[in-house]
Amino acid sequence: MVEDCNIKKLRNNCFRQSKVPGEFMLQLRVPGALIDAKWLDVIKHVCQTWGDGTFHLGMRQTLNAPRIKAKDIPAVNEYIQPYLQAVECDMCDVKMQTKDGYPYIAPRNIMACIGGIHCIKGNVYTQRLAQKLEKLIYPNPYHIKISVSGCPNDCGKGHFQDFGIIGCTKPIYTIDRCIGCGACVRKCESAATRVLSLNDKNKVEKDPCCCVGCGECVTACPTGAWRRPAKDFYKIILGGRTGKQYPRMGKMFANWLTEESVLSIMKNWPKFSEWVLGGKPIYIHGGHLIDRAGYQRFKDFMLDGVNLNPEAMIAENINWAETEYRSNIHVKPLDKHLSVK
Amino acid sequence: MKHAQTYQLTVNEMNEFLEQLSKKYDIYAPVRISCGGRYAKDDSIIYQPINTYQEIEFHERSTYPLKEVLTPITQTLFYFTEDEFKESKSPQKDVLIFGRACDINSIKIQDQIYLQNGGIEDYFYKRIRDKIKFILMDCPEQFEGCFCCSVGANKTDMQSLAVSDNNGSAYVGIYDSDFNNYFAKYSAVDHEIQTPLENELKVDYPVIDNLDLANKLKEHPMWKEFDARCIGCGSCTVSCSTCTCFETTDIVYTQNAHIGERRRTCSSCMVDGFDKVAGGQSFRKKTSEKYRYKILHKVYGYNARFHTGPMCVGCGRCSARCPELISYPATLNKLSQAIKEIKGGVQHD
């Protein structure tokens, strides 16, 4: 007899249904994707004790234990409690009960590249921001996919998230330290947006408007004439997604935000979601909520009460370009339209 | 080191001392620049004017060398109009510079290039050099890649004062009677400020004693790997304590080509365009050739002219700054090996 399982309840508990009836895969959240390596023993123990001994590295940087039997889930939840306490409550300052496992799955694990703690390209400490964002979006019934990348290389694939947050810098140029070698100019040309040039006095000119904020000029400079200011900046790439109907790459929603502005904007996400769904959380991906509301309403909600830093720039409009697996997929009877009525 | 009278001062007393000194001196020291480094959140340490003791960075090697005080990366020499010129402002006060033994020794090499090369004294170098006195910083903690002892740069007698930071207080040694009166109110303590006696890294600095050997080394295959490894950025020479190359440029003011200023700017034999001559010809096209030129100048060319040993004080900055992690000591070891091969008659294709 097939075991009676409430798969929606278990999914919310971060156990994903298997094709084998009665089996589930645990997904441990790792917000910011950096934890003490000692926790690997926890997932190893779960895989070897209640799973089949295999371990899956989750697509969103979760630690996954496949093939867990429904009957064992309470034991697994009890066993992972110290992990939830340490990672969610202590590391991210999330306020939640940990004794019955995860309360929600909708806000997906916040991905992050290794960023400025290791990477020679990174501008910012990605984990630190991811952990602060976790506190804003979790626990919460509204779906959202976020990634944090340390530089505009966007190894966190922010262009395919609801919110792709990308660490940037506004390099400072000290003209008297410049030897006019042109290393930054060549690097900007080969790796970034070609905004630098050497003038007839053998110093550097910059078109600040088109600077992508990658910091390659700083890394290339042999004299420290270019340096990153202490103040970090971020851009937010909005509305990217994968999927069977309307996959699309995100577009720039905001540029040159400080961390404070990013957090202040993201804090409004649950409020916006609640409004779009009329307070009834259903399993629907965050990007579709933006489609239903329309960008202008989204923008109004997300910027509500936000004190933007003076450098901040916000998209007036966004025109996404979707991949339509079926041509004119957006053309349908009026009563099938999902806009907020 | 000759014996000095030593005093122990609190930080407040040091600041009082620096304040008194500042009436007569501009004081420079290595200063930490927050987020000034190459990578995110890394600091840099640069020689800058200071007012207080706490600004001095004692515990980490400066990213950039002491020479910047004497020869800033960009320096205006004079301003010109159609038929007149005006010299740029020369230092008004005397100059005191905090430096480690290697840093102070590097100025001996700078002096040779700027004051004794080809019988011409560089006016703009001399006008500040004549005003400089040094404050020796000791090195209780050495840094990765320091090898001053291998090139004899661990000792100096060029200092007027020596300072040893001692967690909330400072030992000050006096080597120059000009400074005695500042310490009349203190009583001497029994403490000797030491410079390094031994480094963890020991480099058997190669000796190239004749032009024939130098020419054979030019052809040696050891340089080939640097075509792929070295990116020719010049970080090593900019951070080098002893490199002196600069370019001179006339900057004319917009709209009138007869009015402007003459500047000199730090240059590097590692960057493209350094060896470009009239007509557009360049002599060292490959990065390996540039790197070879730099190394052989340090090991051979300089000594062939001045007969005072290597053009290196073992400060380790070039390796510390190389973004491609090319170790200068490792190159010196390869060079020593190549010298052995050549002297032993080994042939390479």
PDB file of C-alpha atoms in Angstrom, chain B residues 51-260:
ATOM      1  CA  ASN B  51      51.303  64.236  12.043  1.00  0.00           C
ATOM      2  CA  THR B  52      50.860  61.559  14.665  1.00  0.00           C
ATOM      3  CA  TYR B  53      52.620  58.414  15.771  1.00  0.00           C
ATOM      4  CA  GLN B  54      49.480  56.283  15.360  1.00  0.00           C
ATOM      5  CA  GLU B  55      49.420  56.941  11.618  1.00  0.00           C
ATOM      6  CA  ILE B  56      52.657  55.020  11.156  1.00  0.00           C
ATOM      7  CA  GLU B  57      52.249  51.424   9.976  1.00  0.00           C
ATOM      8  CA  PHE B  58      54.878  49.378  11.824  1.00  0.00           C
ATOM      9  CA  HIS B  59      53.550  45.865  11.431  1.00  0.00           C
ATOM     10  CA  GLU B  60      53.338  45.298   7.700  1.00  0.00           C
ATOM     11  CA  ARG B  61      55.684  45.989   4.816  1.00  0.00           C
ATOM     12  CA  SER B  62      54.663  49.054   2.846  1.00  0.00           C
ATOM     13  CA  THR B  63      53.198  48.229  -0.553  1.00  0.00           C
ATOM     14  CA  TYR B  64      55.111  51.015  -2.254  1.00  0.00           C
ATOM     15  CA  PRO B  65      58.668  52.108  -1.539  1.00  0.00           C
ATOM     16  CA  LEU B  66      60.249  54.986   0.305  1.00  0.00           C
ATOM     17  CA  LYS B  67      61.645  56.434  -2.945  1.00  0.00           C
ATOM     18  CA  GLU B  68      58.236  58.009  -3.640  1.00  0.00           C
ATOM     19  CA  VAL B  69      59.030  60.721  -1.093  1.00  0.00           C
ATOM     20  CA  LEU B  70      62.049  61.784  -3.159  1.00  0.00           C
ATOM     21  CA  THR B  71      60.726  61.017  -6.611  1.00  0.00           C
ATOM     22  CA  PRO B  72      56.924  61.087  -6.589  1.00  0.00           C
ATOM     23  CA  ILE B  73      55.221  59.093  -9.328  1.00  0.00           C
ATOM     24  CA  THR B  74      54.227  62.359 -10.998  1.00  0.00           C
ATOM     25  CA  GLN B  75      56.388  65.411 -10.367  1.00  0.00           C
ATOM     26  CA  THR B  76      56.230  68.837 -11.984  1.00  0.00           C
ATOM     27  CA  LEU B  77      59.782  70.103 -12.529  1.00  0.00           C
ATOM     28  CA  PHE B  78      59.025  73.577 -13.856  1.00  0.00           C
ATOM     29  CA  TYR B  79      56.414  75.709 -15.553  1.00  0.00           C
ATOM     30  CA  PHE B  80      57.180  77.497 -18.810  1.00  0.00           C
ATOM     31  CA  THR B  81      55.765  80.341 -20.824  1.00  0.00           C
ATOM     32  CA  GLU B  82      57.033  81.559 -24.151  1.00  0.00           C
ATOM     33  CA  ASP B  83      60.450  82.730 -22.952  1.00  0.00           C
ATOM     34  CA  GLU B  84      60.474  82.228 -19.204  1.00  0.00           C
ATOM     35  CA  PHE B  85      60.238  79.394 -16.773  1.00  0.00           C
ATOM     36  CA  LYS B  86      59.523  79.020 -13.089  1.00  0.00           C
ATOM     37  CA  GLU B  87      60.871  76.179 -11.009  1.00  0.00           C
ATOM     38  CA  SER B  88      58.296  74.066  -9.182  1.00  0.00           C
ATOM     39  CA  LYS B  89      58.132  74.670  -5.460  1.00  0.00           C
ATOM     40  CA  SER B  90      60.981  73.013  -3.645  1.00  0.00           C
ATOM     41  CA  PRO B  91      60.512  71.568  -0.139  1.00  0.00           C
ATOM     42  CA  GLN B  92      60.257  74.419   2.360  1.00  0.00           C
ATOM     43  CA  LYS B  93      61.122  72.453   5.470  1.00  0.00           C
ATOM     44  CA  ASP B  94      63.686  69.756   6.061  1.00  0.00           C
ATOM     45  CA  VAL B  95      62.427  66.224   5.643  1.00  0.00           C
ATOM     46  CA  LEU B  96      62.366  63.301   8.075  1.00  0.00           C
ATOM     47  CA  ILE B  97      61.506  59.873   6.727  1.00  0.00           C
ATOM     48  CA  PHE B  98      60.659  56.735   8.689  1.00  0.00           C
ATOM     49  CA  GLY B  99      62.161  53.730   6.915  1.00  0.00           C
ATOM     50  CA  ARG B 100      63.457  50.258   7.546  1.00  0.00           C
ATOM     51  CA  ALA B 101      67.130  49.353   7.018  1.00  0.00           C
ATOM     52  CA  CYS B 102      66.455  48.142   3.472  1.00  0.00           C
ATOM     53  CA  ASP B 103      64.464  51.275   2.635  1.00  0.00           C
ATOM     54  CA  ILE B 104      67.208  53.575   3.867  1.00  0.00           C
ATOM     55  CA  ASN B 105      69.868  51.563   2.028  1.00  0.00           C
ATOM     56  CA  SER B 106      67.845  51.833  -1.157  1.00  0.00           C
ATOM     57  CA  ILE B 107      68.461  55.579  -1.111  1.00  0.00           C
ATOM     58  CA  LYS B 108      72.204  54.913  -1.475  1.00  0.00           C
ATOM     59  CA  ILE B 109      71.347  53.278  -4.793  1.00  0.00           C
ATOM     60  CA  GLN B 110      68.966  56.081  -5.735  1.00  0.00           C
ATOM     61  CA  ASP B 111      71.762  58.543  -4.902  1.00  0.00           C
ATOM     62  CA  GLN B 112      74.163  56.819  -7.260  1.00  0.00           C
ATOM     63  CA  ILE B 113      71.721  56.944 -10.143  1.00  0.00           C
ATOM     64  CA  TYR B 114      70.512  60.493  -9.566  1.00  0.00           C
ATOM     65  CA  LEU B 115      73.711  62.117  -8.313  1.00  0.00           C
ATOM     66  CA  GLN B 116      76.668  60.096  -9.574  1.00  0.00           C
ATOM     67  CA  ASN B 117      75.630  58.741 -12.938  1.00  0.00           C
ATOM     68  CA  GLY B 118      77.578  60.215 -15.847  1.00  0.00           C
ATOM     69  CA  GLY B 119      78.906  63.049 -13.719  1.00  0.00           C
ATOM     70  CA  ILE B 120      75.591  64.908 -13.606  1.00  0.00           C
ATOM     71  CA  GLU B 121      73.618  65.678 -10.459  1.00  0.00           C
ATOM     72  CA  ASP B 122      69.876  65.685 -10.886  1.00  0.00           C
ATOM     73  CA  TYR B 123      68.848  69.086  -9.608  1.00  0.00           C
ATOM     74  CA  PHE B 124      65.330  68.148  -8.586  1.00  0.00           C
ATOM     75  CA  TYR B 125      66.492  65.049  -6.742  1.00  0.00           C
ATOM     76  CA  LYS B 126      69.306  66.903  -4.996  1.00  0.00           C
ATOM     77  CA  ARG B 127      67.116  69.746  -3.779  1.00  0.00           C
ATOM     78  CA  ILE B 128      65.077  67.354  -1.637  1.00  0.00           C
ATOM     79  CA  ARG B 129      67.853  64.836  -0.937  1.00  0.00           C
ATOM     80  CA  ASP B 130      69.971  67.473   0.795  1.00  0.00           C
ATOM     81  CA  LYS B 131      67.138  68.107   3.249  1.00  0.00           C
ATOM     82  CA  ILE B 132      66.486  64.484   4.236  1.00  0.00           C
ATOM     83  CA  LYS B 133      67.234  62.729   7.499  1.00  0.00           C
ATOM     84  CA  PHE B 134      66.143  59.192   8.256  1.00  0.00           C
ATOM     85  CA  ILE B 135      64.390  57.600  11.200  1.00  0.00           C
ATOM     86  CA  LEU B 136      65.176  53.910  11.237  1.00  0.00           C
ATOM     87  CA  MET B 137      62.291  51.534  11.968  1.00  0.00           C
ATOM     88  CA  ASP B 138      63.392  48.202  13.379  1.00  0.00           C
ATOM     89  CA  CYS B 139      61.974  44.936  12.069  1.00  0.00           C
ATOM     90  CA  PRO B 140      60.942  42.766  15.014  1.00  0.00           C
ATOM     91  CA  GLU B 141      58.563  40.976  12.653  1.00  0.00           C
ATOM     92  CA  GLN B 142      59.959  40.245   9.236  1.00  0.00           C
ATOM     93  CA  PHE B 143      57.697  39.810   6.242  1.00  0.00           C
ATOM     94  CA  GLU B 144      57.285  37.052   3.720  1.00  0.00           C
ATOM     95  CA  GLY B 145      60.017  37.294   1.108  1.00  0.00           C
ATOM     96  CA  CYS B 146      62.356  39.662   2.988  1.00  0.00           C
ATOM     97  CA  PHE B 147      66.009  38.915   2.181  1.00  0.00           C
ATOM     98  CA  CYS B 148      67.879  42.084   3.166  1.00  0.00           C
ATOM     99  CA  CYS B 149      70.607  40.032   4.882  1.00  0.00           C
ATOM    100  CA  SER B 150      71.478  38.312   1.588  1.00  0.00           C
ATOM    101  CA  VAL B 151      72.354  41.649  -0.016  1.00  0.00           C
ATOM    102  CA  GLY B 152      73.828  43.403   3.001  1.00  0.00           C
ATOM    103  CA  ALA B 153      70.939  45.852   3.306  1.00  0.00           C
ATOM    104  CA  ASN B 154      70.027  44.824   6.856  1.00  0.00           C
ATOM    105  CA  LYS B 155      72.423  47.314   8.437  1.00  0.00           C
ATOM    106  CA  THR B 156      72.655  51.052   8.048  1.00  0.00           C
ATOM    107  CA  ASP B 157      74.420  53.981   9.632  1.00  0.00           C
ATOM    108  CA  MET B 158      72.486  56.611   7.692  1.00  0.00           C
ATOM    109  CA  GLN B 159      69.842  57.124  10.389  1.00  0.00           C
ATOM    110  CA  SER B 160      69.562  60.153  12.636  1.00  0.00           C
ATOM    111  CA  LEU B 161      67.056  58.439  14.885  1.00  0.00           C
ATOM    112  CA  ALA B 162      65.727  54.938  15.331  1.00  0.00           C
ATOM    113  CA  VAL B 163      62.258  54.032  16.534  1.00  0.00           C
ATOM    114  CA  SER B 164      60.999  50.713  17.806  1.00  0.00           C
ATOM    115  CA  ASP B 165      57.279  50.364  18.381  1.00  0.00           C
ATOM    116  CA  ASN B 166      56.571  48.607  21.641  1.00  0.00           C
ATOM    117  CA  ASN B 167      52.794  48.242  22.068  1.00  0.00           C
ATOM    118  CA  GLY B 168      51.723  51.613  23.362  1.00  0.00           C
ATOM    119  CA  SER B 169      55.175  53.037  23.751  1.00  0.00           C
ATOM    120  CA  ALA B 170      58.222  53.598  21.579  1.00  0.00           C
ATOM    121  CA  TYR B 171      61.948  53.277  22.022  1.00  0.00           C
ATOM    122  CA  VAL B 172      63.798  56.127  20.388  1.00  0.00           C
ATOM    123  CA  GLY B 173      67.527  55.892  19.698  1.00  0.00           C
ATOM    124  CA  ILE B 174      69.515  59.022  18.900  1.00  0.00           C
ATOM    125  CA  TYR B 175      72.376  58.943  16.430  1.00  0.00           C
ATOM    126  CA  ASP B 176      72.471  62.605  15.470  1.00  0.00           C
ATOM    127  CA  SER B 177      73.277  65.279  18.050  1.00  0.00           C
ATOM    128  CA  ASP B 178      70.850  67.679  16.348  1.00  0.00           C
ATOM    129  CA  PHE B 179      68.101  65.806  18.161  1.00  0.00           C
ATOM    130  CA  ASN B 180      69.616  65.667  21.649  1.00  0.00           C
ATOM    131  CA  ASN B 181      67.801  68.707  22.965  1.00  0.00           C
ATOM    132  CA  TYR B 182      64.382  67.142  22.336  1.00  0.00           C
ATOM    133  CA  PHE B 183      65.191  64.529  24.971  1.00  0.00           C
ATOM    134  CA  ALA B 184      66.635  66.669  27.747  1.00  0.00           C
ATOM    135  CA  LYS B 185      63.620  65.968  29.956  1.00  0.00           C
ATOM    136  CA  TYR B 186      63.835  62.160  29.604  1.00  0.00           C
ATOM    137  CA  SER B 187      66.309  59.755  31.134  1.00  0.00           C
ATOM    138  CA  ALA B 188      67.979  57.177  28.961  1.00  0.00           C
ATOM    139  CA  VAL B 189      67.049  53.505  29.142  1.00  0.00           C
ATOM    140  CA  ASP B 190      69.167  50.462  28.497  1.00  0.00           C
ATOM    141  CA  HIS B 191      67.766  49.215  25.211  1.00  0.00           C
ATOM    142  CA  GLU B 192      69.408  48.682  21.871  1.00  0.00           C
ATOM    143  CA  ILE B 193      67.329  48.934  18.709  1.00  0.00           C
ATOM    144  CA  GLN B 194      68.215  46.059  16.399  1.00  0.00           C
ATOM    145  CA  THR B 195      67.925  45.589  12.674  1.00  0.00           C
ATOM    146  CA  PRO B 196      67.515  42.080  11.201  1.00  0.00           C
ATOM    147  CA  LEU B 197      70.411  39.682  11.702  1.00  0.00           C
ATOM    148  CA  GLU B 198      68.986  36.843   9.683  1.00  0.00           C
ATOM    149  CA  ASN B 199      66.072  36.301   7.285  1.00  0.00           C
ATOM    150  CA  GLU B 200      64.104  33.122   6.847  1.00  0.00           C
ATOM    151  CA  LEU B 201      64.623  33.471   3.088  1.00  0.00           C
ATOM    152  CA  LYS B 202      68.252  33.219   2.053  1.00  0.00           C
ATOM    153  CA  VAL B 203      69.176  34.177  -1.486  1.00  0.00           C
ATOM    154  CA  ASP B 204      72.514  33.296  -3.019  1.00  0.00           C
ATOM    155  CA  TYR B 205      72.634  36.491  -5.051  1.00  0.00           C
ATOM    156  CA  PRO B 206      74.203  35.676  -8.431  1.00  0.00           C
ATOM    157  CA  VAL B 207      77.392  37.403  -9.512  1.00  0.00           C
ATOM    158  CA  ILE B 208      77.989  38.189 -13.175  1.00  0.00           C
ATOM    159  CA  ASP B 209      81.581  39.346 -13.340  1.00  0.00           C
ATOM    160  CA  ASN B 210      82.081  39.894 -17.061  1.00  0.00           C
ATOM    161  CA  LEU B 211      80.247  41.067 -20.164  1.00  0.00           C
ATOM    162  CA  ASP B 212      80.836  37.796 -22.002  1.00  0.00           C
ATOM    163  CA  LEU B 213      78.939  35.900 -19.294  1.00  0.00           C
ATOM    164  CA  ALA B 214      76.165  38.517 -19.341  1.00  0.00           C
ATOM    165  CA  ASN B 215      75.825  38.122 -23.110  1.00  0.00           C
ATOM    166  CA  LYS B 216      75.701  34.342 -22.828  1.00  0.00           C
ATOM    167  CA  LEU B 217      73.001  34.652 -20.153  1.00  0.00           C
ATOM    168  CA  LYS B 218      70.960  36.785 -22.546  1.00  0.00           C
ATOM    169  CA  GLU B 219      70.737  33.794 -24.848  1.00  0.00           C
ATOM    170  CA  HIS B 220      69.962  31.290 -22.086  1.00  0.00           C
ATOM    171  CA  PRO B 221      66.580  29.470 -22.342  1.00  0.00           C
ATOM    172  CA  MET B 222      65.715  30.300 -18.714  1.00  0.00           C
ATOM    173  CA  TRP B 223      63.899  33.456 -19.832  1.00  0.00           C
ATOM    174  CA  LYS B 224      61.429  31.699 -22.147  1.00  0.00           C
ATOM    175  CA  GLU B 225      58.887  30.814 -19.441  1.00  0.00           C
ATOM    176  CA  PHE B 226      58.313  34.494 -18.704  1.00  0.00           C
ATOM    177  CA  ASP B 227      56.721  35.104 -22.118  1.00  0.00           C
ATOM    178  CA  ALA B 228      53.788  33.081 -20.838  1.00  0.00           C
ATOM    179  CA  ARG B 229      53.977  34.069 -17.164  1.00  0.00           C
ATOM    180  CA  CYS B 230      54.855  37.771 -17.031  1.00  0.00           C
ATOM    181  CA  ILE B 231      52.187  40.230 -18.205  1.00  0.00           C
ATOM    182  CA  GLY B 232      54.549  43.213 -18.350  1.00  0.00           C
ATOM    183  CA  CYS B 233      52.462  45.345 -15.978  1.00  0.00           C
ATOM    184  CA  GLY B 234      55.354  47.052 -14.210  1.00  0.00           C
ATOM    185  CA  SER B 235      54.070  46.408 -10.669  1.00  0.00           C
ATOM    186  CA  CYS B 236      57.529  45.068  -9.759  1.00  0.00           C
ATOM    187  CA  THR B 237      59.471  48.139 -10.839  1.00  0.00           C
ATOM    188  CA  VAL B 238      56.966  50.638  -9.425  1.00  0.00           C
ATOM    189  CA  SER B 239      57.177  48.906  -6.053  1.00  0.00           C
ATOM    190  CA  CYS B 240      60.950  48.395  -6.336  1.00  0.00           C
ATOM    191  CA  SER B 241      62.969  50.345  -3.779  1.00  0.00           C
ATOM    192  CA  THR B 242      65.824  50.866  -6.196  1.00  0.00           C
ATOM    193  CA  CYS B 243      64.340  51.258  -9.706  1.00  0.00           C
ATOM    194  CA  THR B 244      64.729  54.833 -10.885  1.00  0.00           C
ATOM    195  CA  CYS B 245      63.411  55.072 -14.447  1.00  0.00           C
ATOM    196  CA  PHE B 246      61.193  57.988 -15.378  1.00  0.00           C
ATOM    197  CA  GLU B 247      59.870  59.697 -18.462  1.00  0.00           C
ATOM    198  CA  THR B 248      59.933  63.431 -19.057  1.00  0.00           C
ATOM    199  CA  THR B 249      56.942  65.000 -20.751  1.00  0.00           C
ATOM    200  CA  ASP B 250      56.022  68.553 -21.627  1.00  0.00           C
ATOM    201  CA  ILE B 251      52.365  69.122 -20.890  1.00  0.00           C
ATOM    202  CA  VAL B 252      51.116  72.091 -22.863  1.00  0.00           C
ATOM    203  CA  TYR B 253      48.066  73.897 -21.637  1.00  0.00           C
ATOM    204  CA  THR B 254      45.034  73.781 -23.862  1.00  0.00           C
ATOM    205  CA  GLN B 255      44.766  76.549 -26.457  1.00  0.00           C
ATOM    206  CA  ASN B 256      48.380  77.717 -26.152  1.00  0.00           C
ATOM    207  CA  ALA B 257      51.176  75.301 -26.966  1.00  0.00           C
ATOM    208  CA  HIS B 258      53.818  77.680 -25.672  1.00  0.00           C
ATOM    209  CA  ILE B 259      52.637  77.584 -22.083  1.00  0.00           C
ATOM    210  CA  GLY B 260      52.812  74.507 -19.960  1.00  0.00           C
TER     211      GLY B 260
END
